[in-house]
Coordinates of C-alpha atoms and ligand atoms in Angstrom, one line a residue:
Chain A
M9 CA 32.8 -0.7 -20.4
H10 CA 33.3 2.3 -22.7
N11 CA 33.0 0.0 -25.8
L12 CA 29.9 -1.6 -24.4
I13 CA 28.2 1.7 -23.9
L14 CA 29.2 2.9 -27.4
K15 CA 28.0 -0.3 -29.0
A16 CA 24.7 -0.2 -27.1
K17 CA 24.1 3.4 -28.1
E18 CA 24.8 2.6 -31.7
L19 CA 22.3 -0.3 -31.7
L20 CA 19.6 1.9 -30.2
E21 CA 20.3 5.0 -32.2
N22 CA 20.3 3.1 -35.5
K23 CA 17.1 1.3 -34.4
I24 CA 18.7 -2.1 -34.8
V25 CA 17.3 -3.0 -31.4
S26 CA 14.5 -1.5 -29.3
V27 CA 15.9 -2.5 -25.9
I28 CA 19.3 -3.4 -24.4
I29 CA 19.2 -5.9 -21.6
G30 CA 22.3 -5.3 -19.4
F31 CA 23.6 -4.6 -16.0
E32 CA 23.6 -1.4 -13.9
T33 CA 24.5 -0.5 -10.3
G34 CA 21.4 -0.4 -8.1
S35 CA 20.9 2.2 -5.4
S36 CA 22.3 -0.1 -2.7
G37 CA 25.4 -0.8 -4.6
K38 CA 24.3 -4.2 -5.8
V39 CA 24.5 -5.0 -9.5
R40 CA 21.1 -5.6 -11.2
P41 CA 19.5 -6.1 -14.6
V42 CA 18.5 -3.0 -16.5
F43 CA 16.5 -2.5 -19.7
I44 CA 17.5 0.5 -21.8
T45 CA 15.3 1.8 -24.5
D46 CA 16.7 5.3 -24.8
S47 CA 20.3 5.7 -26.0
N48 CA 20.8 8.7 -23.7
K49 CA 20.4 6.3 -20.7
A50 CA 22.9 3.8 -22.0
D51 CA 25.7 5.4 -19.8
S52 CA 24.4 3.5 -16.8
L53 CA 25.4 0.2 -18.4
I54 CA 28.2 -1.5 -16.5
F55 CA 30.2 -4.7 -16.8
D56 CA 32.5 -6.1 -14.2
E57 CA 33.1 -9.4 -12.3
R58 CA 29.9 -8.9 -10.3
C59 CA 27.8 -9.1 -13.4
I60 CA 27.1 -12.8 -13.3
Q61 CA 23.3 -13.0 -13.4
N62 CA 21.9 -15.0 -16.4
L63 CA 20.0 -12.3 -18.2
A64 CA 18.8 -14.7 -20.9
V65 CA 15.8 -15.3 -18.6
Y66 CA 14.3 -12.1 -19.8
L67 CA 14.4 -13.0 -23.5
T68 CA 11.2 -15.1 -23.1
K69 CA 9.3 -12.6 -20.8
K70 CA 6.3 -11.1 -22.3
E71 CA 6.9 -7.5 -21.2
V72 CA 10.4 -7.5 -22.4
K73 CA 9.6 -9.1 -25.8
Q74 CA 6.9 -6.4 -26.3
F75 CA 9.7 -3.9 -27.0
G76 CA 10.6 -5.6 -30.2
K77 CA 14.1 -6.7 -31.1
M78 CA 16.3 -7.2 -28.1
G79 CA 20.0 -6.5 -27.6
I80 CA 21.5 -8.4 -24.7
V81 CA 24.8 -8.1 -22.8
A82 CA 26.0 -11.7 -22.8
T83 CA 28.6 -13.7 -21.0
L84 CA 29.3 -17.2 -22.1
P85 CA 26.5 -18.8 -20.0
I86 CA 24.0 -16.2 -21.5
M87 CA 25.2 -17.0 -25.0
R88 CA 24.7 -20.7 -24.4
S89 CA 21.3 -20.1 -22.9
I90 CA 20.4 -18.2 -26.1
M91 CA 21.5 -21.2 -28.1
V92 CA 19.2 -23.5 -26.0
L93 CA 16.3 -21.1 -26.4
I94 CA 16.7 -20.9 -30.2
S95 CA 17.1 -24.6 -30.5
E96 CA 13.9 -25.1 -28.5
Q97 CA 12.0 -22.6 -30.6
Q98 CA 11.6 -20.2 -27.7
L99 CA 13.5 -17.4 -29.3
S100 CA 14.0 -16.4 -32.9
P101 CA 17.5 -15.5 -33.9
E102 CA 16.1 -12.5 -35.8
N103 CA 14.8 -11.1 -32.6
V104 CA 18.1 -10.9 -30.7
V105 CA 21.4 -9.1 -31.0
V106 CA 24.1 -10.4 -28.8
L107 CA 26.6 -8.0 -27.2
G108 CA 29.1 -10.7 -26.2
I109 CA 31.5 -10.3 -23.4
S110 CA 34.6 -12.4 -23.4
G111 CA 36.1 -14.1 -20.3
D112 CA 38.4 -11.1 -20.0
G113 CA 35.6 -8.6 -20.2
E114 CA 36.2 -7.5 -23.8
V115 CA 33.2 -6.7 -26.0
L116 CA 32.8 -9.2 -28.8
D117 CA 31.2 -8.4 -32.1
F118 CA 29.1 -11.3 -33.4
A119 CA 27.8 -10.8 -36.9
D120 CA 25.3 -13.5 -36.4
I121 CA 24.4 -16.6 -34.3
T122 CA 26.8 -18.8 -36.4
V123 CA 29.7 -16.6 -35.4
M124 CA 28.7 -16.8 -31.8
Q125 CA 28.5 -20.5 -32.2
H126 CA 32.1 -20.7 -33.3
Y127 CA 33.1 -18.6 -30.3
I128 CA 31.3 -20.9 -27.9
E129 CA 32.9 -24.0 -29.5
K130 CA 36.3 -22.6 -28.5
C131 CA 35.4 -22.1 -24.9
E132 CA 35.7 -24.3 -21.8
L133 CA 32.2 -25.7 -21.4
G134 CA 32.3 -27.9 -18.3
N135 CA 31.1 -26.8 -14.9
P136 CA 32.9 -24.0 -13.1
A137 CA 35.9 -25.0 -11.0
K138 CA 34.2 -24.2 -7.7
E139 CA 31.2 -26.4 -8.5
Q140 CA 33.4 -29.1 -9.8
D141 CA 35.1 -29.3 -6.4
M142 CA 31.8 -29.3 -4.6
L143 CA 30.5 -32.0 -6.8
A144 CA 33.6 -34.1 -6.3
T145 CA 33.2 -33.8 -2.6
L146 CA 29.5 -34.8 -2.8
N147 CA 30.3 -37.7 -5.1
R148 CA 32.7 -39.2 -2.6
L149 CA 29.8 -39.7 -0.2
N150 CA 27.9 -43.0 -0.3
M151 CA 24.3 -43.2 -1.3
Q152 CA 23.0 -42.9 2.2
E153 CA 25.1 -39.9 3.0
K154 CA 24.2 -38.2 -0.2
F155 CA 20.5 -38.7 0.6
E156 CA 21.0 -37.3 4.0
F157 CA 22.8 -34.3 2.6
W158 CA 20.0 -33.5 0.2
Q159 CA 17.3 -34.2 2.7
K160 CA 18.8 -31.7 5.1
E161 CA 19.1 -29.1 2.3
F162 CA 15.6 -29.7 1.0
S163 CA 14.2 -29.4 4.5
K164 CA 15.0 -25.6 4.2
C165 CA 13.1 -25.2 0.9
I166 CA 10.0 -23.0 1.0
K167 CA 9.0 -23.6 -2.6
C168 CA 9.3 -20.0 -3.5
Y169 CA 10.5 -21.2 -7.0
A170 CA 13.1 -18.4 -7.3
C171 CA 15.4 -21.2 -8.6
R172 CA 12.9 -21.9 -11.4
Q173 CA 12.0 -18.3 -12.2
S174 CA 15.6 -17.3 -12.6
C175 CA 16.6 -20.1 -14.9
P176 CA 16.2 -19.2 -18.6
M177 CA 15.4 -22.8 -19.4
C178 CA 12.5 -22.9 -17.0
Y179 CA 10.4 -20.9 -19.4
C180 CA 7.2 -23.0 -19.1
T181 CA 4.2 -20.8 -18.6
R182 CA 2.6 -23.6 -16.7
C183 CA 5.2 -25.6 -14.8
A184 CA 4.6 -29.2 -14.0
V185 CA 4.2 -28.3 -10.3
E186 CA 1.3 -26.1 -11.2
C187 CA -0.7 -28.9 -12.9
N188 CA -3.3 -30.2 -10.6
Q189 CA -5.3 -32.6 -12.9
P190 CA -3.5 -34.8 -12.1
Q191 CA -1.3 -33.3 -9.4
W192 CA 2.1 -34.6 -10.3
I193 CA 3.8 -33.5 -7.1
P194 CA 2.4 -32.3 -3.7
V195 CA 1.9 -28.5 -3.7
Q196 CA 2.9 -28.2 -0.1
S197 CA 6.4 -27.6 1.0
N198 CA 7.1 -30.7 3.2
N199 CA 9.8 -33.3 3.0
L200 CA 8.2 -35.3 0.2
G201 CA 6.9 -32.3 -1.7
N202 CA 10.3 -30.6 -1.6
M203 CA 12.2 -33.7 -2.7
E204 CA 9.8 -34.4 -5.5
W205 CA 10.1 -30.8 -6.7
H206 CA 13.8 -30.9 -6.8
I207 CA 13.9 -34.3 -8.6
L208 CA 11.4 -32.9 -11.2
R209 CA 13.3 -29.7 -11.7
A210 CA 16.7 -31.5 -12.1
M211 CA 15.3 -34.0 -14.6
H212 CA 13.7 -31.3 -16.7
L213 CA 17.0 -29.6 -16.9
A214 CA 19.1 -32.7 -17.5
G215 CA 21.1 -32.0 -20.7
R216 CA 19.6 -28.5 -20.9
C217 CA 21.4 -26.9 -18.0
I218 CA 24.3 -24.7 -19.1
S219 CA 26.0 -24.4 -15.7
C220 CA 25.4 -20.7 -15.0
G221 CA 24.6 -21.4 -11.3
E222 CA 21.8 -18.8 -11.3
C223 CA 19.3 -21.1 -9.6
G224 CA 21.5 -21.7 -6.6
R225 CA 22.4 -18.0 -6.3
A226 CA 18.7 -17.0 -6.5
C227 CA 17.7 -19.3 -3.6
P228 CA 16.9 -17.2 -0.6
V229 CA 17.6 -19.9 1.9
G230 CA 20.9 -21.0 0.4
I231 CA 20.1 -24.4 -1.0
P232 CA 22.8 -25.3 -3.6
C233 CA 20.2 -26.6 -6.0
H234 CA 22.5 -25.8 -9.0
L235 CA 24.7 -28.7 -8.0
L236 CA 21.9 -31.1 -8.9
T237 CA 21.6 -29.8 -12.5
M238 CA 25.3 -29.4 -12.8
H239 CA 25.8 -33.0 -11.8
L240 CA 23.5 -33.9 -14.7
V241 CA 25.6 -31.7 -16.9
D242 CA 28.5 -34.1 -16.1
Q243 CA 26.2 -37.1 -16.6
A244 CA 25.0 -35.9 -20.0
Q245 CA 28.6 -35.3 -21.0
S246 CA 29.7 -38.8 -19.9
Y247 CA 26.8 -40.7 -21.4
F248 CA 26.2 -38.7 -24.6
G249 CA 29.3 -36.7 -25.1
V250 CA 27.6 -33.3 -25.4
Y251 CA 27.2 -30.1 -23.6
A252 CA 24.0 -28.0 -23.9
G253 CA 23.9 -24.7 -25.7
I254 CA 26.6 -25.2 -28.2
S255 CA 24.5 -25.0 -31.4
D256 CA 21.2 -23.6 -32.4
K257 CA 20.1 -26.9 -34.0
M258 CA 20.8 -29.5 -31.3
S259 CA 18.0 -31.1 -29.4
S260 CA 18.3 -32.1 -25.8
V261 CA 19.9 -35.4 -25.0
L262 CA 16.9 -36.8 -23.1
S263 CA 14.4 -36.0 -25.8
T264 CA 16.3 -37.6 -28.6
Y265 CA 17.4 -41.2 -29.4
A266 CA 20.4 -42.4 -31.3
P267 CA 21.0 -46.1 -31.8
N268 CA 24.4 -45.9 -30.4
D269 CA 23.3 -44.2 -27.1
K270 CA 24.7 -45.8 -24.0
E271 CA 22.0 -47.5 -22.1
S272 CA 23.8 -48.6 -19.0
F273 CA 21.8 -46.3 -16.8
I274 CA 18.6 -48.1 -17.5
I275 CA 17.9 -50.4 -14.6
Chain B
M21 CA 19.4 -15.3 30.7
A22 CA 20.2 -19.0 30.4
K23 CA 18.1 -19.6 33.4
L24 CA 15.1 -17.6 32.0
Y25 CA 15.4 -19.6 28.8
A26 CA 15.5 -22.9 30.6
K27 CA 12.5 -21.8 32.8
L28 CA 10.5 -20.8 29.8
S29 CA 11.2 -24.0 27.9
E30 CA 10.2 -26.2 30.9
D31 CA 6.6 -26.5 29.9
R32 CA 6.5 -25.0 26.4
K33 CA 8.1 -25.2 23.1
I34 CA 10.6 -22.4 22.5
Y35 CA 11.3 -21.0 19.1
A36 CA 14.7 -19.2 18.9
P37 CA 17.2 -17.9 16.4
V38 CA 20.3 -20.0 15.5
E39 CA 23.0 -19.2 13.1
A40 CA 23.8 -22.0 10.6
S41 CA 27.2 -22.8 9.2
D42 CA 26.4 -20.7 6.1
K43 CA 25.9 -17.7 8.4
K44 CA 22.2 -17.6 7.7
V45 CA 20.1 -17.2 10.8
N46 CA 16.8 -18.9 11.2
Y47 CA 14.5 -19.8 14.1
Q48 CA 14.3 -23.4 15.3
Y49 CA 12.2 -25.2 17.9
N50 CA 13.9 -25.9 21.1
P51 CA 17.6 -25.2 20.3
D52 CA 20.3 -25.4 23.0
F53 CA 20.7 -22.1 24.7
K54 CA 24.4 -22.0 23.7
D55 CA 23.4 -22.0 20.0
V56 CA 20.9 -19.2 20.3
T57 CA 22.1 -15.9 18.8
F58 CA 21.5 -12.5 20.3
D59 CA 23.3 -10.3 17.9
H60 CA 21.8 -11.4 14.7
L61 CA 20.7 -8.7 12.3
Q62 CA 17.7 -10.5 10.7
S63 CA 16.7 -14.1 10.2
T64 CA 16.3 -15.1 6.5
L65 CA 12.7 -16.2 7.0
S66 CA 10.4 -14.3 9.3
V67 CA 8.7 -15.8 12.3
K68 CA 5.2 -15.7 10.8
N69 CA 5.2 -19.5 10.5
V70 CA 4.6 -19.8 14.3
V71 CA 1.1 -18.4 13.7
F72 CA 0.8 -19.0 9.9
P73 CA 2.8 -22.2 9.2
K74 CA 3.9 -22.8 5.6
V75 CA 1.5 -25.8 5.6
E76 CA -1.5 -25.9 7.9
N77 CA -3.8 -28.9 7.8
L78 CA -7.5 -27.8 7.9
F79 CA -9.2 -31.1 8.2
Y80 CA -8.9 -34.8 7.3
F81 CA -11.4 -36.7 5.2
T82 CA -12.4 -40.2 4.1
N83 CA -14.2 -40.6 0.9
S84 CA -15.0 -44.2 -0.2
K85 CA -17.9 -45.8 -2.1
T86 CA -19.8 -46.4 1.1
E87 CA -19.0 -43.4 3.3
S88 CA -17.7 -39.9 3.4
S89 CA -16.6 -38.2 6.6
V90 CA -14.7 -35.2 7.8
T91 CA -12.6 -35.0 10.9
D92 CA -11.8 -31.6 12.3
I93 CA -8.3 -30.6 13.6
D94 CA -8.2 -30.6 17.4
L95 CA -7.2 -27.0 18.0
D96 CA -6.5 -27.7 21.6
K97 CA -3.6 -29.7 20.6
I98 CA -1.8 -26.6 19.3
P99 CA 1.1 -26.3 21.7
E100 CA 2.1 -23.3 23.9
V101 CA 5.1 -21.7 22.2
V102 CA 7.5 -19.0 23.4
L103 CA 9.0 -17.0 20.6
W104 CA 12.4 -15.9 21.8
G105 CA 14.5 -13.0 20.5
A106 CA 12.2 -11.7 17.8
H107 CA 13.0 -8.2 16.6
P108 CA 10.4 -5.3 16.9
C109 CA 9.5 -5.4 13.2
D110 CA 8.7 -9.1 13.4
T111 CA 6.6 -8.8 16.6
A112 CA 4.7 -5.8 15.1
A113 CA 3.9 -8.0 12.1
Y114 CA 1.6 -10.1 14.3
D115 CA -0.7 -7.2 14.5
V116 CA -0.7 -6.9 10.7
L117 CA -1.5 -10.6 10.4
R118 CA -4.2 -10.3 12.9
S119 CA -5.8 -7.5 10.9
I120 CA -6.0 -9.9 8.0
F121 CA -6.8 -13.2 9.6
C122 CA -9.2 -11.7 12.1
W123 CA -10.6 -9.0 9.9
D124 CA -14.3 -10.0 9.6
I125 CA -14.3 -13.7 10.3
K126 CA -11.9 -14.9 12.9
D127 CA -9.5 -17.5 11.4
E128 CA -9.5 -20.1 14.2
F129 CA -6.2 -21.7 13.3
F130 CA -4.4 -18.4 13.3
A131 CA -6.2 -17.1 16.4
K132 CA -5.5 -20.2 18.4
R133 CA -1.8 -20.2 17.5
L134 CA -1.6 -16.5 18.5
E135 CA -3.4 -17.2 21.7
K136 CA -0.9 -19.9 22.6
L137 CA 2.1 -17.7 21.8
T138 CA 4.2 -15.7 24.2
V139 CA 6.7 -13.3 22.7
V140 CA 10.1 -12.4 24.2
G141 CA 11.1 -9.5 21.9
L142 CA 14.7 -8.4 21.4
A143 CA 15.4 -4.7 20.6
C144 CA 17.8 -4.3 17.7
S145 CA 21.4 -3.4 18.5
T146 CA 22.4 -3.5 14.8
S147 CA 20.8 -2.7 11.5
D148 CA 21.7 -2.6 7.8
A149 CA 20.9 -0.6 4.7
Y150 CA 17.8 -2.7 4.0
C151 CA 16.1 -2.0 7.4
F152 CA 13.4 0.8 7.2
C153 CA 11.2 0.2 10.3
T154 CA 11.3 3.9 11.2
S155 CA 9.7 4.8 7.8
V156 CA 6.6 2.7 8.6
G157 CA 6.0 3.8 12.2
I158 CA 8.1 1.2 14.0
S159 CA 11.4 1.6 15.8
P160 CA 14.3 -0.7 16.7
D161 CA 13.1 -0.7 20.3
A162 CA 9.4 -0.8 19.7
V163 CA 7.3 -2.9 22.1
K164 CA 4.4 -3.7 19.8
G165 CA 3.7 -7.4 19.7
S166 CA 6.1 -8.3 22.5
D167 CA 5.0 -9.6 25.8
I168 CA 8.4 -8.7 27.3
L169 CA 11.1 -6.9 25.5
L170 CA 14.9 -7.4 26.0
L171 CA 17.1 -4.5 25.3
K172 CA 20.9 -4.8 25.3
L173 CA 22.9 -2.7 27.7
E174 CA 26.5 -1.5 27.5
N175 CA 27.6 -3.8 30.3
G176 CA 26.3 -6.9 28.4
D177 CA 23.2 -7.2 30.5
Y178 CA 19.6 -6.9 29.2
K179 CA 17.0 -4.5 30.3
V180 CA 13.6 -6.2 30.5
S181 CA 10.4 -4.3 29.8
I182 CA 7.2 -6.0 30.8
I183 CA 4.5 -5.2 28.2
T184 CA 1.5 -7.4 28.7
E185 CA -0.2 -9.7 31.1
K186 CA 1.5 -12.7 29.6
G187 CA 4.8 -10.8 30.2
K188 CA 3.9 -10.1 33.7
A189 CA 3.2 -13.8 34.2
I190 CA 6.8 -14.6 33.2
L191 CA 8.1 -12.1 35.8
E192 CA 5.9 -13.5 38.5
Q193 CA 6.8 -17.1 37.6
S194 CA 10.5 -16.5 38.4
P195 CA 11.1 -13.2 40.1
D196 CA 14.5 -14.3 41.4
L197 CA 15.9 -14.2 37.8
F198 CA 15.4 -10.5 37.5
E199 CA 17.2 -7.6 39.3
S200 CA 16.4 -4.0 39.3
Y201 CA 17.6 -1.8 36.5
N202 CA 20.6 0.5 37.3
N203 CA 20.3 3.0 34.5
E204 CA 23.1 1.4 32.4
A205 CA 23.2 2.9 28.9
E206 CA 21.2 1.0 26.2
I207 CA 22.5 -0.1 22.8
V208 CA 19.8 0.6 20.2
A209 CA 20.4 0.6 16.4
T210 CA 19.7 3.8 14.5
V211 CA 17.6 3.4 11.4
K212 CA 17.3 6.5 9.2
Q213 CA 13.8 7.4 8.1
R214 CA 13.6 7.1 4.3
F215 CA 10.0 8.1 3.4
D216 CA 6.8 9.2 5.0
Y217 CA 4.4 6.3 4.6
K218 CA 1.3 8.6 4.9
Q219 CA 2.5 10.4 1.8
V220 CA 3.1 7.2 0.0
T221 CA -0.4 6.0 0.7
E222 CA -1.8 9.3 -0.5
H223 CA 0.2 9.3 -3.7
L224 CA -0.7 5.7 -4.5
K225 CA -4.4 6.6 -4.6
D226 CA -4.0 7.9 -8.2
S227 CA -0.9 6.0 -9.3
F228 CA -2.6 2.9 -10.6
E229 CA -1.8 3.7 -14.3
N230 CA 1.5 5.3 -13.7
P231 CA 4.3 4.1 -16.0
F232 CA 6.4 3.7 -12.8
W233 CA 5.2 0.1 -12.3
V234 CA 6.4 -1.1 -15.7
N235 CA 9.6 0.8 -15.6
N236 CA 10.6 -0.5 -12.2
S237 CA 9.5 -4.1 -12.4
L238 CA 10.9 -5.4 -15.7
R239 CA 13.6 -7.1 -13.9
C240 CA 11.3 -8.9 -11.5
V241 CA 11.3 -12.6 -12.4
G242 CA 8.0 -13.5 -10.6
C243 CA 9.1 -15.8 -7.8
G244 CA 7.7 -16.1 -4.4
A245 CA 10.8 -15.2 -2.5
C246 CA 9.7 -11.7 -1.4
A247 CA 6.3 -12.9 -0.2
Y248 CA 7.6 -16.1 1.5
V249 CA 10.2 -14.3 3.6
C250 CA 7.8 -11.4 4.4
P251 CA 6.4 -11.4 8.0
T252 CA 3.1 -9.9 6.9
C253 CA 2.3 -11.6 3.6
A254 CA -0.7 -13.8 4.3
C255 CA -1.8 -15.2 1.0
F256 CA -2.4 -18.9 0.9
D257 CA -3.5 -21.7 -1.5
I258 CA -5.9 -24.5 -0.5
Q259 CA -5.3 -28.0 -1.7
D260 CA -6.6 -31.5 -1.1
E261 CA -4.2 -34.4 -1.0
A262 CA -5.5 -38.0 -0.8
Q263 CA -4.1 -41.4 -0.8
G264 CA -6.8 -43.9 -1.7
S265 CA -9.9 -42.9 0.2
Y266 CA -8.2 -41.0 2.9
G267 CA -6.9 -37.5 2.6
R268 CA -6.6 -34.0 4.0
R269 CA -7.2 -30.4 3.0
Y270 CA -4.5 -28.0 3.8
R271 CA -3.4 -24.5 3.1
S272 CA 0.0 -23.4 2.2
W273 CA 1.8 -20.1 1.4
D274 CA 1.1 -18.5 -1.9
S275 CA 2.4 -15.4 -3.6
C276 CA 0.9 -12.6 -5.7
G277 CA 4.2 -12.6 -7.6
F278 CA 3.4 -15.9 -9.3
G279 CA 2.0 -15.8 -12.8
L280 CA -0.8 -18.2 -12.1
F281 CA -1.9 -16.5 -8.9
T282 CA -4.9 -14.8 -10.3
L283 CA -5.5 -17.0 -13.4
H284 CA -9.2 -17.6 -13.7
T285 CA -10.7 -20.9 -14.8
S286 CA -11.9 -19.1 -18.0
G287 CA -8.3 -18.5 -18.9
H288 CA -8.5 -14.8 -18.3
N289 CA -5.8 -13.4 -16.0
P290 CA -6.5 -9.9 -14.6
R291 CA -2.8 -9.6 -13.6
E292 CA -1.3 -10.9 -16.8
V293 CA 2.2 -9.4 -16.6
Q294 CA 4.8 -8.9 -13.9
S295 CA 4.4 -5.2 -13.5
Q296 CA 0.7 -5.7 -12.5
R297 CA 1.8 -8.2 -9.9
W298 CA 4.5 -5.9 -8.5
R299 CA 2.0 -3.0 -8.4
Q300 CA -0.4 -5.3 -6.5
R301 CA 2.3 -6.1 -3.9
V302 CA 3.1 -2.5 -3.2
M303 CA -0.6 -1.3 -3.5
H304 CA -1.8 -4.0 -1.2
K305 CA 0.7 -3.1 1.5
F306 CA 0.6 0.7 1.3
S307 CA -2.8 1.6 -0.1
Y308 CA -5.4 -1.2 0.2
M309 CA -4.5 -2.3 3.7
P310 CA -4.3 1.2 5.3
E311 CA -7.7 1.8 3.7
R312 CA -9.4 -1.4 4.7
N313 CA -7.5 -2.9 7.6
E314 CA -6.4 0.3 9.1
S315 CA -2.9 -1.1 9.2
L316 CA 0.0 -0.8 6.9
G317 CA 1.0 -4.1 5.3
C318 CA 4.7 -3.7 5.8
V319 CA 6.9 -3.5 8.9
G320 CA 10.1 -2.4 7.2
C321 CA 12.1 -5.5 8.0
G322 CA 13.8 -5.3 4.5
R323 CA 13.7 -9.1 4.1
C324 CA 12.1 -9.0 0.7
S325 CA 14.9 -6.8 -0.6
R326 CA 17.7 -8.9 0.9
A327 CA 16.1 -12.1 -0.6
C328 CA 15.2 -10.8 -4.0
P329 CA 17.5 -12.3 -6.7
V330 CA 17.3 -9.2 -8.9
D331 CA 17.5 -6.4 -6.3
M332 CA 13.9 -5.2 -6.4
N333 CA 14.4 -2.9 -3.4
I334 CA 11.1 -1.9 -2.0
A335 CA 12.3 1.0 0.2
E336 CA 14.0 2.5 -2.8
Q337 CA 10.8 2.3 -4.8
L338 CA 8.7 3.7 -1.9
E339 CA 11.1 6.7 -1.7
V340 CA 10.3 7.5 -5.3
L341 CA 6.6 6.8 -4.9
Q342 CA 6.3 9.3 -2.1
S343 CA 6.9 12.1 -4.5
I344 CA 5.6 10.7 -7.7
Ligands
LIG11 S1 14.7 -21.1 -4.6 FE1 15.3 -22.3 -2.9 S2 13.7 -22.2 -1.4 FE2 12.9 -21.5 -3.3 S3 12.0 -23.3 -4.3 FE3 14.1 -23.1 -5.1 S4 15.3 -24.4 -3.7 FE4 13.3 -24.0 -2.7
LIG12 S1 10.7 -27.4 -13.7 FE1 10.1 -28.3 -15.7 S2 8.0 -27.8 -16.0 FE2 8.8 -26.5 -14.4 S3 9.4 -24.6 -15.5 FE3 11.2 -25.9 -15.3 S4 11.3 -27.1 -17.2 FE4 9.2 -26.2 -17.0
LIG13 S1 22.7 -23.7 -13.4 FE1 20.5 -23.6 -12.7 S2 19.8 -21.6 -13.6 FE2 21.6 -22.1 -14.7 S3 20.9 -23.3 -16.5 FE3 21.4 -24.8 -14.9 S4 19.5 -25.1 -13.9 FE4 19.2 -23.2 -15.0
LIG14 S1 7.2 -6.0 2.4 FE1 9.4 -6.4 2.7 S2 10.1 -4.9 4.2 FE2 7.9 -5.0 4.2 S3 7.4 -6.4 5.9 FE3 7.4 -7.6 4.0 S4 9.5 -8.4 3.8 FE4 9.5 -6.8 5.3
LIG15 S1 10.4 -8.8 -6.4 FE1 12.2 -10.1 -6.4 S2 11.7 -11.7 -4.9 FE2 9.8 -10.7 -5.4 S3 8.9 -11.8 -7.1 FE3 10.1 -10.2 -8.0 S4 12.1 -11.2 -8.4 FE4 11.0 -12.5 -6.9

């Protein structure tokens, strides 16, 4: 933590960045995001095992970008989100400085994005163990049972879109659910509307999801919607042999074509 | 209690709190009495959907080459409902909703649902750090909005207060289910008062341009969680949905936190960034509503702060605003 604060102060004092996006302890004891523009306030920065929110979501927000160059405290999922955002031209590498945090909580010094890429390449990139277990349990169900599981979960959905808003890869200023000419999916939160929303969201994140789990954590009613996108992480891996967010130049598997792509999923 | 529950559900739908396997509590229609919880702190969603459902059909229409017609909803088909075990903040919220939906023009859907509703309130025996009812003029044993109020006693019984005519009717319907109160001690939660809402309202009058809003809302991601779990948020969207020539118009919950909420057709958005949306949320509840509806727009249930993915704690912010 000490190193993190020192590093943040250095970046702010030397005007290398205008803002540091990190974590602080809120008044109720919960950990929450903080935006530090004054190096004297950098002492409130913390990092511990509770700091799991995917802060990369702020890198595309207008009011945060307004500050200028952004420094961000980044765990592996945040680093990978940054890679996706750069490769999708949502973030310019010149506009961000990454204060990496290793799996053991050590501060990592990345000279540039390429160095960060080498770090990512050495990491375990699959879904987290807990979600792997949950997915394995779900995948043992037959089609009908799976459908029932999700129908029951989606019946709780209120379409508050906290799942979407907290995912760095859902950066669209006008989401497909907000288009009404034509209206792609029903606006209302009913069985059909909820199901269509979740299929749409999952498909838009197929091959782009970096397994941070933020969407599921954000859901106020406890729908494990991250399992849908994480399932597609496995699918993208098994069909195309790639994980998202490992390079600043890759394009997402579903928007590119290679002659040797497996096509067995086409019915 | 089981007998009263059974009696009330004889000729009406009953809407009562049930704890799910993930420990989240939510209200359901007609659950078994054995599944109904009495000690829950708060349900995740409020009970506003009894009077303001997340989707309300407004009318049906047909529109073909040869004819167009509109069929109204038969409001008399709206069922009688007993809301069972709602906490005082939630029952008080019905007054807030009434001040919005029946402000100048009476919203007939809302009014009919409220008319058909009987409320069995349940005073709170527990609270948590997010509850702040006492800061907005409510208390854990307040009767506002309840027809009868249950209050837990130390011997495990419940004291029943009859508040309204509807409540009296319940007593008269089954007098044998009640016995006289023997002064047993009551168990009521204590909720510390955190701010003076009158002062907040006063200070908000000239805080529109205060940097407070930007500084305290950068982390808000602009979802609808706070508004959708809130018992008093009343904004809605109106949409048409048709299959072929037959369709319906409905309204569904909306939220001032969404980026497109105030987007004009011209492309201009008067609330362009999140800080303006967060300011709107607080201003609406603590400044505009007291001014125009003579009612605060918040009952201090704390749901928005429990649900927020980024810990936007409204009570904490109001504490600061009181002395800004
Ligand atoms: S956060 Fe949960 S309730 Fe909200 S839209 Fe997503 S799945 Fe539905
Ligand atoms: S669901 Fe799709 S359209 Fe909507 S924000 Fe996410 S990626 Fe964009
Ligand atoms: S786990 Fe959810 S929030 Fe995280 S990248 Fe995947 S879809 Fe987005
Ligand atoms: S604003 Fe928050 S605390 Fe106030 S009534 Fe709504 S959900 Fe409850
Ligand atoms: S305050 Fe929290 S719940 Fe409300 S819109 Fe912002 S992030 Fe979502």
